[in-house]
């Protein structure tokens, strides 16, 4: 599944101007409205574009503390029971199965350090969680981004694709 130059330009445009709309995008890119719609539909159906939802900043909602926890889980039942438990905790933003000394890597947010303790207590309050190792993020240096990757894919690996 490749992303060509037009796909890359289209994704970049909607990333930089999310409210542009199909007609606006067709004007900026100099292609037919139907082409833009067909490309967006194809990118969405292939899972390249996962969501049209707004990006939410937890800090702006009162959750400025961000931390990452490596969880070691009890073997034998798999990850499902722990993932189900974590899914019920609103402050758990994401969870990944990992290799190495841990089993799951999770990203959590909290209102302050005392609240972070409450969140971690909730995370480990499952009989399948053996241990948690937590690192508090002091500053985000590179926020979650995908546009450089889109540009690299659309240019065949050269991330310096013209905008």
mmCIF file of N, CA, C and O in Angstrom, residues 52-158:
data_model
loop_
_atom_site.group_PDB
_atom_site.id
_atom_site.type_symbol
_atom_site.label_atom_id
_atom_site.label_comp_id
_atom_site.label_asym_id
_atom_site.label_seq_id
_atom_site.Cartn_x
_atom_site.Cartn_y
_atom_site.Cartn_z
ATOM 1 N N UNK A 52 -11.273 11.483 11.536
ATOM 2 C CA UNK A 52 -11.478 12.899 11.241
ATOM 3 C C UNK A 52 -11.763 13.643 12.535
ATOM 4 O O UNK A 52 -12.123 14.821 12.527
ATOM 5 N N UNK A 53 -11.585 12.963 13.651
ATOM 6 C CA UNK A 53 -11.869 13.554 14.961
ATOM 7 C C UNK A 53 -10.834 14.628 15.297
ATOM 8 O O UNK A 53 -9.691 14.566 14.841
ATOM 9 N N UNK A 54 -11.223 15.600 16.120
ATOM 10 C CA UNK A 54 -10.255 16.623 16.527
ATOM 11 C C UNK A 54 -9.153 16.021 17.400
ATOM 12 O O UNK A 54 -9.378 15.021 18.086
ATOM 13 N N UNK A 55 -7.981 16.613 17.340
ATOM 14 C CA UNK A 55 -6.897 16.210 18.226
ATOM 15 C C UNK A 55 -7.077 16.966 19.539
ATOM 16 O O UNK A 55 -7.196 18.182 19.546
ATOM 17 N N UNK A 56 -7.095 16.239 20.624
ATOM 18 C CA UNK A 56 -7.357 16.805 21.942
ATOM 19 C C UNK A 56 -6.039 16.951 22.707
ATOM 20 O O UNK A 56 -5.203 16.044 22.699
ATOM 21 N N UNK A 57 -5.862 18.075 23.366
ATOM 22 C CA UNK A 57 -4.691 18.306 24.207
ATOM 23 C C UNK A 57 -5.093 18.070 25.657
ATOM 24 O O UNK A 57 -5.815 18.885 26.241
ATOM 25 N N UNK A 58 -4.658 16.962 26.265
ATOM 26 C CA UNK A 58 -5.039 16.684 27.651
ATOM 27 C C UNK A 58 -4.659 17.816 28.614
ATOM 28 O O UNK A 58 -5.410 18.114 29.537
ATOM 29 N N UNK A 59 -3.512 18.456 28.390
ATOM 30 C CA UNK A 59 -3.086 19.545 29.284
ATOM 31 C C UNK A 59 -4.092 20.687 29.265
ATOM 32 O O UNK A 59 -4.397 21.271 30.310
ATOM 33 N N UNK A 60 -4.629 20.997 28.094
ATOM 34 C CA UNK A 60 -5.610 22.075 27.981
ATOM 35 C C UNK A 60 -6.931 21.716 28.660
ATOM 36 O O UNK A 60 -7.719 22.595 28.974
ATOM 37 N N UNK A 61 -7.143 20.431 28.893
ATOM 38 C CA UNK A 61 -8.358 19.973 29.583
ATOM 39 C C UNK A 61 -8.123 19.768 31.075
ATOM 40 O O UNK A 61 -8.969 19.222 31.768
ATOM 41 N N UNK A 62 -6.942 20.164 31.564
ATOM 42 C CA UNK A 62 -6.667 20.044 32.993
ATOM 43 C C UNK A 62 -5.854 18.833 33.392
ATOM 44 O O UNK A 62 -5.784 18.494 34.575
ATOM 45 N N UNK A 63 -5.221 18.173 32.419
ATOM 46 C CA UNK A 63 -4.381 17.004 32.687
ATOM 47 C C UNK A 63 -2.966 17.271 32.166
ATOM 48 O O UNK A 63 -2.528 16.667 31.182
ATOM 49 N N UNK A 64 -2.211 18.163 32.825
ATOM 50 C CA UNK A 64 -0.895 18.542 32.317
ATOM 51 C C UNK A 64 0.228 17.539 32.595
ATOM 52 O O UNK A 64 1.292 17.621 31.986
ATOM 53 N N UNK A 65 0.017 16.611 33.510
ATOM 54 C CA UNK A 65 1.049 15.633 33.834
ATOM 55 C C UNK A 65 0.901 14.432 32.899
ATOM 56 O O UNK A 65 -0.168 13.837 32.801
ATOM 57 N N UNK A 66 1.980 14.113 32.222
ATOM 58 C CA UNK A 66 1.998 12.985 31.291
ATOM 59 C C UNK A 66 3.081 12.021 31.756
ATOM 60 O O UNK A 66 4.183 12.443 32.122
ATOM 61 N N UNK A 67 2.766 10.734 31.756
ATOM 62 C CA UNK A 67 3.736 9.729 32.194
ATOM 63 C C UNK A 67 3.610 8.478 31.342
ATOM 64 O O UNK A 67 2.575 8.239 30.706
ATOM 65 N N UNK A 68 4.677 7.709 31.341
ATOM 66 C CA UNK A 68 4.730 6.458 30.593
ATOM 67 C C UNK A 68 5.068 5.347 31.578
ATOM 68 O O UNK A 68 5.977 5.488 32.396
ATOM 69 N N UNK A 69 4.316 4.267 31.518
ATOM 70 C CA UNK A 69 4.517 3.151 32.437
ATOM 71 C C UNK A 69 4.793 1.884 31.646
ATOM 72 O O UNK A 69 4.106 1.584 30.667
ATOM 73 N N UNK A 70 5.778 1.157 32.101
ATOM 74 C CA UNK A 70 6.027 -0.179 31.585
ATOM 75 C C UNK A 70 5.429 -1.148 32.595
ATOM 76 O O UNK A 70 5.750 -1.086 33.783
ATOM 77 N N UNK A 71 4.528 -1.982 32.132
ATOM 78 C CA UNK A 71 3.859 -2.932 33.021
ATOM 79 C C UNK A 71 4.370 -4.343 32.768
ATOM 80 O O UNK A 71 4.509 -4.767 31.622
ATOM 81 N N UNK A 72 4.616 -5.027 33.853
ATOM 82 C CA UNK A 72 4.917 -6.449 33.794
ATOM 83 C C UNK A 72 3.645 -7.150 34.234
ATOM 84 O O UNK A 72 3.071 -6.811 35.272
ATOM 85 N N UNK A 73 3.169 -8.081 33.402
ATOM 86 C CA UNK A 73 1.908 -8.752 33.738
ATOM 87 C C UNK A 73 2.132 -10.235 34.017
ATOM 88 O O UNK A 73 3.108 -10.830 33.546
ATOM 89 N N UNK A 74 1.214 -10.778 34.789
ATOM 90 C CA UNK A 74 1.258 -12.199 35.126
ATOM 91 C C UNK A 74 1.036 -13.008 33.842
ATOM 92 O O UNK A 74 0.118 -12.729 33.079
ATOM 93 N N UNK A 75 1.883 -13.961 33.624
ATOM 94 C CA UNK A 75 1.810 -14.772 32.414
ATOM 95 C C UNK A 75 0.721 -15.836 32.553
ATOM 96 O O UNK A 75 0.355 -16.222 33.645
ATOM 97 N N UNK A 76 0.218 -16.283 31.431
ATOM 98 C CA UNK A 76 -0.754 -17.368 31.446
ATOM 99 C C UNK A 76 -2.117 -16.973 30.913
ATOM 100 O O UNK A 76 -2.787 -17.785 30.288
ATOM 101 N N UNK A 77 -2.556 -15.759 31.149
ATOM 102 C CA UNK A 77 -3.876 -15.341 30.680
ATOM 103 C C UNK A 77 -3.791 -14.403 29.485
ATOM 104 O O UNK A 77 -4.800 -13.964 28.956
ATOM 105 N N UNK A 78 -2.591 -14.035 29.093
ATOM 106 C CA UNK A 78 -2.434 -13.113 27.977
ATOM 107 C C UNK A 78 -2.658 -11.678 28.415
ATOM 108 O O UNK A 78 -2.801 -11.376 29.605
ATOM 109 N N UNK A 79 -2.722 -10.793 27.452
ATOM 110 C CA UNK A 79 -2.854 -9.366 27.721
ATOM 111 C C UNK A 79 -4.305 -8.913 27.900
ATOM 112 O O UNK A 79 -4.555 -7.855 28.463
ATOM 113 N N UNK A 80 -5.234 -9.700 27.422
ATOM 114 C CA UNK A 80 -6.638 -9.273 27.397
ATOM 115 C C UNK A 80 -7.204 -8.815 28.734
ATOM 116 O O UNK A 80 -7.846 -7.765 28.795
ATOM 117 N N UNK A 81 -7.003 -9.555 29.834
ATOM 118 C CA UNK A 81 -7.582 -9.087 31.099
ATOM 119 C C UNK A 81 -7.026 -7.726 31.535
ATOM 120 O O UNK A 81 -7.767 -6.883 32.035
ATOM 121 N N UNK A 82 -5.732 -7.509 31.339
ATOM 122 C CA UNK A 82 -5.122 -6.242 31.736
ATOM 123 C C UNK A 82 -5.596 -5.123 30.813
ATOM 124 O O UNK A 82 -5.917 -4.024 31.274
ATOM 125 N N UNK A 83 -5.661 -5.388 29.531
ATOM 126 C CA UNK A 83 -6.120 -4.375 28.586
ATOM 127 C C UNK A 83 -7.567 -3.991 28.893
ATOM 128 O O UNK A 83 -7.924 -2.807 28.854
ATOM 129 N N UNK A 84 -8.384 -4.948 29.226
ATOM 130 C CA UNK A 84 -9.771 -4.659 29.609
ATOM 131 C C UNK A 84 -9.804 -3.768 30.852
ATOM 132 O O UNK A 84 -10.551 -2.791 30.913
ATOM 133 N N UNK A 85 -8.982 -4.085 31.829
ATOM 134 C CA UNK A 85 -8.888 -3.277 33.055
ATOM 135 C C UNK A 85 -8.420 -1.856 32.716
ATOM 136 O O UNK A 85 -9.010 -0.880 33.179
ATOM 137 N N UNK A 86 -7.385 -1.727 31.912
ATOM 138 C CA UNK A 86 -6.833 -0.412 31.556
ATOM 139 C C UNK A 86 -7.830 0.414 30.748
ATOM 140 O O UNK A 86 -7.879 1.638 30.887
ATOM 141 N N UNK A 87 -8.611 -0.240 29.923
ATOM 142 C CA UNK A 87 -9.603 0.461 29.096
ATOM 143 C C UNK A 87 -10.654 1.176 29.931
ATOM 144 O O UNK A 87 -11.274 2.126 29.464
ATOM 145 N N UNK A 88 -10.839 0.744 31.165
ATOM 146 C CA UNK A 88 -11.833 1.363 32.043
ATOM 147 C C UNK A 88 -11.281 2.593 32.777
ATOM 148 O O UNK A 88 -12.020 3.269 33.479
ATOM 149 N N UNK A 89 -9.982 2.885 32.605
ATOM 150 C CA UNK A 89 -9.353 4.029 33.274
ATOM 151 C C UNK A 89 -9.223 5.151 32.249
ATOM 152 O O UNK A 89 -8.422 5.053 31.317
ATOM 153 N N UNK A 90 -9.999 6.232 32.375
ATOM 154 C CA UNK A 90 -10.002 7.297 31.364
ATOM 155 C C UNK A 90 -8.632 7.955 31.141
ATOM 156 O O UNK A 90 -8.337 8.411 30.036
ATOM 157 N N UNK A 91 -7.803 7.976 32.156
ATOM 158 C CA UNK A 91 -6.491 8.629 32.040
ATOM 159 C C UNK A 91 -5.463 7.794 31.287
ATOM 160 O O UNK A 91 -4.376 8.277 30.987
ATOM 161 N N UNK A 92 -5.780 6.549 30.979
ATOM 162 C CA UNK A 92 -4.899 5.718 30.149
ATOM 163 C C UNK A 92 -5.215 6.052 28.694
ATOM 164 O O UNK A 92 -6.287 5.729 28.193
ATOM 165 N N UNK A 93 -4.288 6.738 28.027
ATOM 166 C CA UNK A 93 -4.529 7.203 26.664
ATOM 167 C C UNK A 93 -4.209 6.155 25.609
ATOM 168 O O UNK A 93 -4.830 6.130 24.554
ATOM 169 N N UNK A 94 -3.213 5.322 25.874
ATOM 170 C CA UNK A 94 -2.862 4.281 24.911
ATOM 171 C C UNK A 94 -2.083 3.180 25.611
ATOM 172 O O UNK A 94 -1.514 3.401 26.677
ATOM 173 N N UNK A 95 -2.087 2.017 25.003
ATOM 174 C CA UNK A 95 -1.355 0.868 25.537
ATOM 175 C C UNK A 95 -0.791 0.074 24.371
ATOM 176 O O UNK A 95 -1.463 -0.121 23.356
ATOM 177 N N UNK A 96 0.442 -0.366 24.526
ATOM 178 C CA UNK A 96 1.133 -1.117 23.472
ATOM 179 C C UNK A 96 1.771 -2.364 24.068
ATOM 180 O O UNK A 96 2.389 -2.294 25.131
ATOM 181 N N UNK A 97 1.642 -3.491 23.374
ATOM 182 C CA UNK A 97 2.401 -4.680 23.730
ATOM 183 C C UNK A 97 3.828 -4.434 23.268
ATOM 184 O O UNK A 97 4.050 -3.946 22.156
ATOM 185 N N UNK A 98 4.795 -4.752 24.127
ATOM 186 C CA UNK A 98 6.188 -4.469 23.801
ATOM 187 C C UNK A 98 7.069 -5.697 24.003
ATOM 188 O O UNK A 98 6.641 -6.680 24.619
ATOM 189 N N UNK A 99 8.283 -5.594 23.509
ATOM 190 C CA UNK A 99 9.308 -6.594 23.787
ATOM 191 C C UNK A 99 10.212 -6.036 24.875
ATOM 192 O O UNK A 99 10.153 -4.857 25.199
ATOM 193 N N UNK A 100 11.055 -6.878 25.420
ATOM 194 C CA UNK A 100 11.991 -6.414 26.438
ATOM 195 C C UNK A 100 11.558 -6.839 27.822
ATOM 196 O O UNK A 100 10.858 -7.825 27.998
ATOM 197 N N UNK A 101 11.946 -6.041 28.816
ATOM 198 C CA UNK A 101 11.700 -6.427 30.207
ATOM 199 C C UNK A 101 10.251 -6.265 30.641
ATOM 200 O O UNK A 101 9.843 -6.823 31.649
ATOM 201 N N UNK A 102 9.471 -5.500 29.914
ATOM 202 C CA UNK A 102 8.065 -5.322 30.244
ATOM 203 C C UNK A 102 7.170 -6.008 29.237
ATOM 204 O O UNK A 102 7.630 -6.536 28.220
ATOM 205 N N UNK A 103 5.876 -5.974 29.515
ATOM 206 C CA UNK A 103 4.895 -6.596 28.629
ATOM 207 C C UNK A 103 4.003 -5.572 27.928
ATOM 208 O O UNK A 103 3.618 -5.760 26.788
ATOM 209 N N UNK A 104 3.654 -4.506 28.660
ATOM 210 C CA UNK A 104 2.813 -3.446 28.112
ATOM 211 C C UNK A 104 3.460 -2.097 28.401
ATOM 212 O O UNK A 104 4.076 -1.906 29.454
ATOM 213 N N UNK A 105 3.296 -1.176 27.478
ATOM 214 C CA UNK A 105 3.780 0.190 27.640
ATOM 215 C C UNK A 105 2.564 1.086 27.511
ATOM 216 O O UNK A 105 1.850 1.010 26.507
ATOM 217 N N UNK A 106 2.288 1.886 28.536
ATOM 218 C CA UNK A 106 1.091 2.712 28.513
ATOM 219 C C UNK A 106 1.444 4.185 28.698
ATOM 220 O O UNK A 106 2.450 4.525 29.310
ATOM 221 N N UNK A 107 0.601 5.035 28.146
ATOM 222 C CA UNK A 107 0.715 6.479 28.296
ATOM 223 C C UNK A 107 -0.472 6.921 29.130
ATOM 224 O O UNK A 107 -1.615 6.627 28.784
ATOM 225 N N UNK A 108 -0.184 7.609 30.238
ATOM 226 C CA UNK A 108 -1.244 8.091 31.126
ATOM 227 C C UNK A 108 -1.094 9.590 31.335
ATOM 228 O O UNK A 108 -0.021 10.153 31.133
ATOM 229 N N UNK A 109 -2.184 10.223 31.727
ATOM 230 C CA UNK A 109 -2.165 11.637 32.076
ATOM 231 C C UNK A 109 -2.828 11.807 33.442
ATOM 232 O O UNK A 109 -3.589 10.945 33.888
ATOM 233 N N UNK A 110 -2.504 12.948 34.074
ATOM 234 C CA UNK A 110 -3.069 13.227 35.387
ATOM 235 C C UNK A 110 -3.138 14.736 35.603
ATOM 236 O O UNK A 110 -2.503 15.507 34.882
ATOM 237 N N UNK A 111 -3.911 15.137 36.615
ATOM 238 C CA UNK A 111 -4.086 16.567 36.917
ATOM 239 C C UNK A 111 -2.862 17.157 37.618
ATOM 240 O O UNK A 111 -2.532 18.320 37.442
ATOM 241 N N UNK A 112 -2.183 16.356 38.438
ATOM 242 C CA UNK A 112 -0.964 16.767 39.136
ATOM 243 C C UNK A 112 -0.276 15.489 39.614
ATOM 244 O O UNK A 112 -0.753 14.384 39.340
ATOM 245 N N UNK A 113 0.834 15.617 40.356
ATOM 246 C CA UNK A 113 1.560 14.417 40.779
ATOM 247 C C UNK A 113 0.766 13.559 41.746
ATOM 248 O O UNK A 113 0.847 12.328 41.693
ATOM 249 N N UNK A 114 -0.007 14.193 42.616
ATOM 250 C CA UNK A 114 -0.849 13.407 43.529
ATOM 251 C C UNK A 114 -1.897 12.624 42.744
ATOM 252 O O UNK A 114 -2.180 11.459 43.046
ATOM 253 N N UNK A 115 -2.462 13.252 41.726
ATOM 254 C CA UNK A 115 -3.436 12.564 40.880
ATOM 255 C C UNK A 115 -2.767 11.455 40.084
ATOM 256 O O UNK A 115 -3.362 10.409 39.843
ATOM 257 N N UNK A 116 -1.510 11.671 39.697
ATOM 258 C CA UNK A 116 -0.767 10.618 38.995
ATOM 259 C C UNK A 116 -0.648 9.382 39.881
ATOM 260 O O UNK A 116 -0.788 8.252 39.394
ATOM 261 N N UNK A 117 -0.423 9.589 41.164
ATOM 262 C CA UNK A 117 -0.363 8.453 42.083
ATOM 263 C C UNK A 117 -1.691 7.694 42.082
ATOM 264 O O UNK A 117 -1.719 6.473 42.060
ATOM 265 N N UNK A 118 -2.807 8.428 42.065
ATOM 266 C CA UNK A 118 -4.129 7.794 42.007
ATOM 267 C C UNK A 118 -4.278 6.973 40.728
ATOM 268 O O UNK A 118 -4.759 5.832 40.748
ATOM 269 N N UNK A 119 -3.824 7.546 39.599
ATOM 270 C CA UNK A 119 -3.927 6.849 38.310
ATOM 271 C C UNK A 119 -3.072 5.583 38.329
ATOM 272 O O UNK A 119 -3.523 4.503 37.921
ATOM 273 N N UNK A 120 -1.844 5.696 38.809
ATOM 274 C CA UNK A 120 -0.958 4.516 38.866
ATOM 275 C C UNK A 120 -1.546 3.459 39.802
ATOM 276 O O UNK A 120 -1.510 2.257 39.487
ATOM 277 N N UNK A 121 -2.096 3.890 40.928
ATOM 278 C CA UNK A 121 -2.747 2.936 41.835
ATOM 279 C C UNK A 121 -3.884 2.202 41.126
ATOM 280 O O UNK A 121 -4.064 0.996 41.296
ATOM 281 N N UNK A 122 -4.650 2.934 40.318
ATOM 282 C CA UNK A 122 -5.736 2.300 39.559
ATOM 283 C C UNK A 122 -5.177 1.323 38.525
ATOM 284 O O UNK A 122 -5.724 0.237 38.324
ATOM 285 N N UNK A 123 -4.084 1.700 37.881
ATOM 286 C CA UNK A 123 -3.463 0.830 36.864
ATOM 287 C C UNK A 123 -3.016 -0.490 37.485
ATOM 288 O O UNK A 123 -3.261 -1.565 36.940
ATOM 289 N N UNK A 124 -2.353 -0.433 38.635
ATOM 290 C CA UNK A 124 -1.807 -1.655 39.235
ATOM 291 C C UNK A 124 -2.841 -2.417 40.075
ATOM 292 O O UNK A 124 -2.534 -3.493 40.590
ATOM 293 N N UNK A 125 -4.043 -1.869 40.190
ATOM 294 C CA UNK A 125 -5.096 -2.523 40.959
ATOM 295 C C UNK A 125 -5.777 -3.612 40.136
ATOM 296 O O UNK A 125 -6.994 -3.604 39.920
ATOM 297 N N UNK A 126 -4.975 -4.511 39.649
ATOM 298 C CA UNK A 126 -5.462 -5.654 38.883
ATOM 299 C C UNK A 126 -4.536 -6.813 39.212
ATOM 300 O O UNK A 126 -3.310 -6.657 39.178
ATOM 301 N N UNK A 127 -5.098 -7.948 39.516
ATOM 302 C CA UNK A 127 -4.267 -9.074 39.963
ATOM 303 C C UNK A 127 -3.308 -9.575 38.882
ATOM 304 O O UNK A 127 -2.359 -10.289 39.179
ATOM 305 N N UNK A 128 -3.543 -9.184 37.638
ATOM 306 C CA UNK A 128 -2.667 -9.611 36.560
ATOM 307 C C UNK A 128 -1.459 -8.686 36.365
ATOM 308 O O UNK A 128 -0.538 -9.028 35.657
ATOM 309 N N UNK A 129 -1.482 -7.507 36.992
ATOM 310 C CA UNK A 129 -0.349 -6.583 36.905
ATOM 311 C C UNK A 129 0.609 -6.909 38.047
ATOM 312 O O UNK A 129 0.260 -6.814 39.218
ATOM 313 N N UNK A 130 1.827 -7.301 37.689
ATOM 314 C CA UNK A 130 2.827 -7.689 38.680
ATOM 315 C C UNK A 130 3.611 -6.471 39.148
ATOM 316 O O UNK A 130 3.872 -6.291 40.333
ATOM 317 N N UNK A 131 3.986 -5.602 38.198
ATOM 318 C CA UNK A 131 4.844 -4.469 38.532
ATOM 319 C C UNK A 131 4.656 -3.377 37.502
ATOM 320 O O UNK A 131 4.384 -3.647 36.339
ATOM 321 N N UNK A 132 4.830 -2.140 37.949
ATOM 322 C CA UNK A 132 4.795 -0.986 37.044
ATOM 323 C C UNK A 132 6.037 -0.141 37.280
ATOM 324 O O UNK A 132 6.451 0.078 38.419
ATOM 325 N N UNK A 133 6.617 0.331 36.201
ATOM 326 C CA UNK A 133 7.747 1.239 36.254
ATOM 327 C C UNK A 133 7.306 2.500 35.519
ATOM 328 O O UNK A 133 6.949 2.433 34.348
ATOM 329 N N UNK A 134 7.315 3.635 36.206
ATOM 330 C CA UNK A 134 6.747 4.863 35.651
ATOM 331 C C UNK A 134 7.818 5.927 35.447
ATOM 332 O O UNK A 134 8.678 6.129 36.303
ATOM 333 N N UNK A 135 7.728 6.615 34.306
ATOM 334 C CA UNK A 135 8.587 7.761 34.018
ATOM 335 C C UNK A 135 7.687 8.936 33.680
ATOM 336 O O UNK A 135 6.823 8.836 32.806
ATOM 337 N N UNK A 136 7.879 10.045 34.389
ATOM 338 C CA UNK A 136 7.092 11.247 34.137
ATOM 339 C C UNK A 136 7.754 12.039 33.011
ATOM 340 O O UNK A 136 8.964 12.248 33.021
ATOM 341 N N UNK A 137 6.954 12.473 32.071
ATOM 342 C CA UNK A 137 7.448 13.307 30.975
ATOM 343 C C UNK A 137 7.601 14.735 31.490
ATOM 344 O O UNK A 137 6.641 15.331 31.981
ATOM 345 N N UNK A 138 8.801 15.281 31.367
ATOM 346 C CA UNK A 138 9.042 16.659 31.803
ATOM 347 C C UNK A 138 8.670 17.666 30.724
ATOM 348 O O UNK A 138 8.203 18.756 31.023
ATOM 349 N N UNK A 139 8.905 17.299 29.470
ATOM 350 C CA UNK A 139 8.574 18.183 28.347
ATOM 351 C C UNK A 139 8.438 17.349 27.096
ATOM 352 O O UNK A 139 9.178 16.381 26.900
ATOM 353 N N UNK A 140 7.510 17.716 26.238
ATOM 354 C CA UNK A 140 7.348 17.041 24.957
ATOM 355 C C UNK A 140 8.220 17.765 23.950
ATOM 356 O O UNK A 140 8.005 18.942 23.664
ATOM 357 N N UNK A 141 9.211 17.093 23.417
ATOM 358 C CA UNK A 141 10.137 17.692 22.457
ATOM 359 C C UNK A 141 9.675 17.503 21.011
ATOM 360 O O UNK A 141 9.870 18.365 20.178
ATOM 361 N N UNK A 142 9.089 16.359 20.733
ATOM 362 C CA UNK A 142 8.487 16.093 19.424
ATOM 363 C C UNK A 142 7.117 15.485 19.693
ATOM 364 O O UNK A 142 7.026 14.343 20.129
ATOM 365 N N UNK A 143 6.054 16.251 19.485
ATOM 366 C CA UNK A 143 4.722 15.686 19.714
ATOM 367 C C UNK A 143 4.404 14.630 18.657
ATOM 368 O O UNK A 143 5.074 14.569 17.612
ATOM 369 N N UNK A 144 3.399 13.826 18.937
ATOM 370 C CA UNK A 144 2.982 12.816 17.974
ATOM 371 C C UNK A 144 2.806 13.468 16.617
ATOM 372 O O UNK A 144 2.108 14.477 16.486
ATOM 373 N N UNK A 145 3.459 12.920 15.624
ATOM 374 C CA UNK A 145 3.404 13.490 14.282
ATOM 375 C C UNK A 145 3.459 12.364 13.263
ATOM 376 O O UNK A 145 4.071 11.326 13.510
ATOM 377 N N UNK A 146 2.814 12.572 12.150
ATOM 378 C CA UNK A 146 2.863 11.593 11.076
ATOM 379 C C UNK A 146 3.168 12.241 9.730
ATOM 380 O O UNK A 146 3.506 11.545 8.778
ATOM 381 N N UNK A 147 3.049 13.553 9.644
ATOM 382 C CA UNK A 147 3.250 14.229 8.362
ATOM 383 C C UNK A 147 4.634 13.986 7.758
ATOM 384 O O UNK A 147 4.730 13.727 6.551
ATOM 385 N N UNK A 148 5.740 14.014 8.524
ATOM 386 C CA UNK A 148 7.032 13.692 7.910
ATOM 387 C C UNK A 148 7.064 12.280 7.323
ATOM 388 O O UNK A 148 7.669 12.043 6.270
ATOM 389 N N UNK A 149 6.387 11.351 7.965
ATOM 390 C CA UNK A 149 6.316 9.981 7.467
ATOM 391 C C UNK A 149 5.503 9.918 6.182
ATOM 392 O O UNK A 149 5.873 9.223 5.224
ATOM 393 N N UNK A 150 4.390 10.654 6.131
ATOM 394 C CA UNK A 150 3.571 10.719 4.916
ATOM 395 C C UNK A 150 4.403 11.270 3.773
ATOM 396 O O UNK A 150 4.400 10.736 2.665
ATOM 397 N N UNK A 151 5.132 12.346 4.045
ATOM 398 C CA UNK A 151 5.967 12.952 3.001
ATOM 399 C C UNK A 151 7.041 11.985 2.509
ATOM 400 O O UNK A 151 7.308 11.904 1.315
ATOM 401 N N UNK A 152 7.649 11.251 3.425
ATOM 402 C CA UNK A 152 8.671 10.274 3.042
ATOM 403 C C UNK A 152 8.065 9.154 2.201
ATOM 404 O O UNK A 152 8.631 8.752 1.181
ATOM 405 N N UNK A 153 6.893 8.656 2.610
ATOM 406 C CA UNK A 153 6.235 7.581 1.864
ATOM 407 C C UNK A 153 5.808 8.053 0.478
ATOM 408 O O UNK A 153 5.952 7.314 -0.501
ATOM 409 N N UNK A 154 5.305 9.294 0.394
ATOM 410 C CA UNK A 154 4.825 9.803 -0.877
ATOM 411 C C UNK A 154 5.945 10.111 -1.858
ATOM 412 O O UNK A 154 5.728 10.140 -3.060
ATOM 413 N N UNK A 155 7.144 10.296 -1.322
ATOM 414 C CA UNK A 155 8.267 10.600 -2.209
ATOM 415 C C UNK A 155 9.195 9.404 -2.377
ATOM 416 O O UNK A 155 10.331 9.557 -2.820
ATOM 417 N N UNK A 156 8.730 8.258 -1.988
ATOM 418 C CA UNK A 156 9.532 7.044 -2.147
ATOM 419 C C UNK A 156 10.654 6.947 -1.133
ATOM 420 O O UNK A 156 11.676 6.328 -1.403
ATOM 421 N N UNK A 157 10.496 7.585 0.030
ATOM 422 C CA UNK A 157 11.496 7.471 1.073
ATOM 423 C C UNK A 157 12.234 8.758 1.343
ATOM 424 O O UNK A 157 12.957 8.862 2.318
ATOM 425 N N UNK A 158 12.082 9.761 0.490
ATOM 426 C CA UNK A 158 12.762 11.042 0.682
ATOM 427 C C UNK A 158 11.817 12.002 1.405
ATOM 428 O O UNK A 158 10.887 12.520 0.818
#
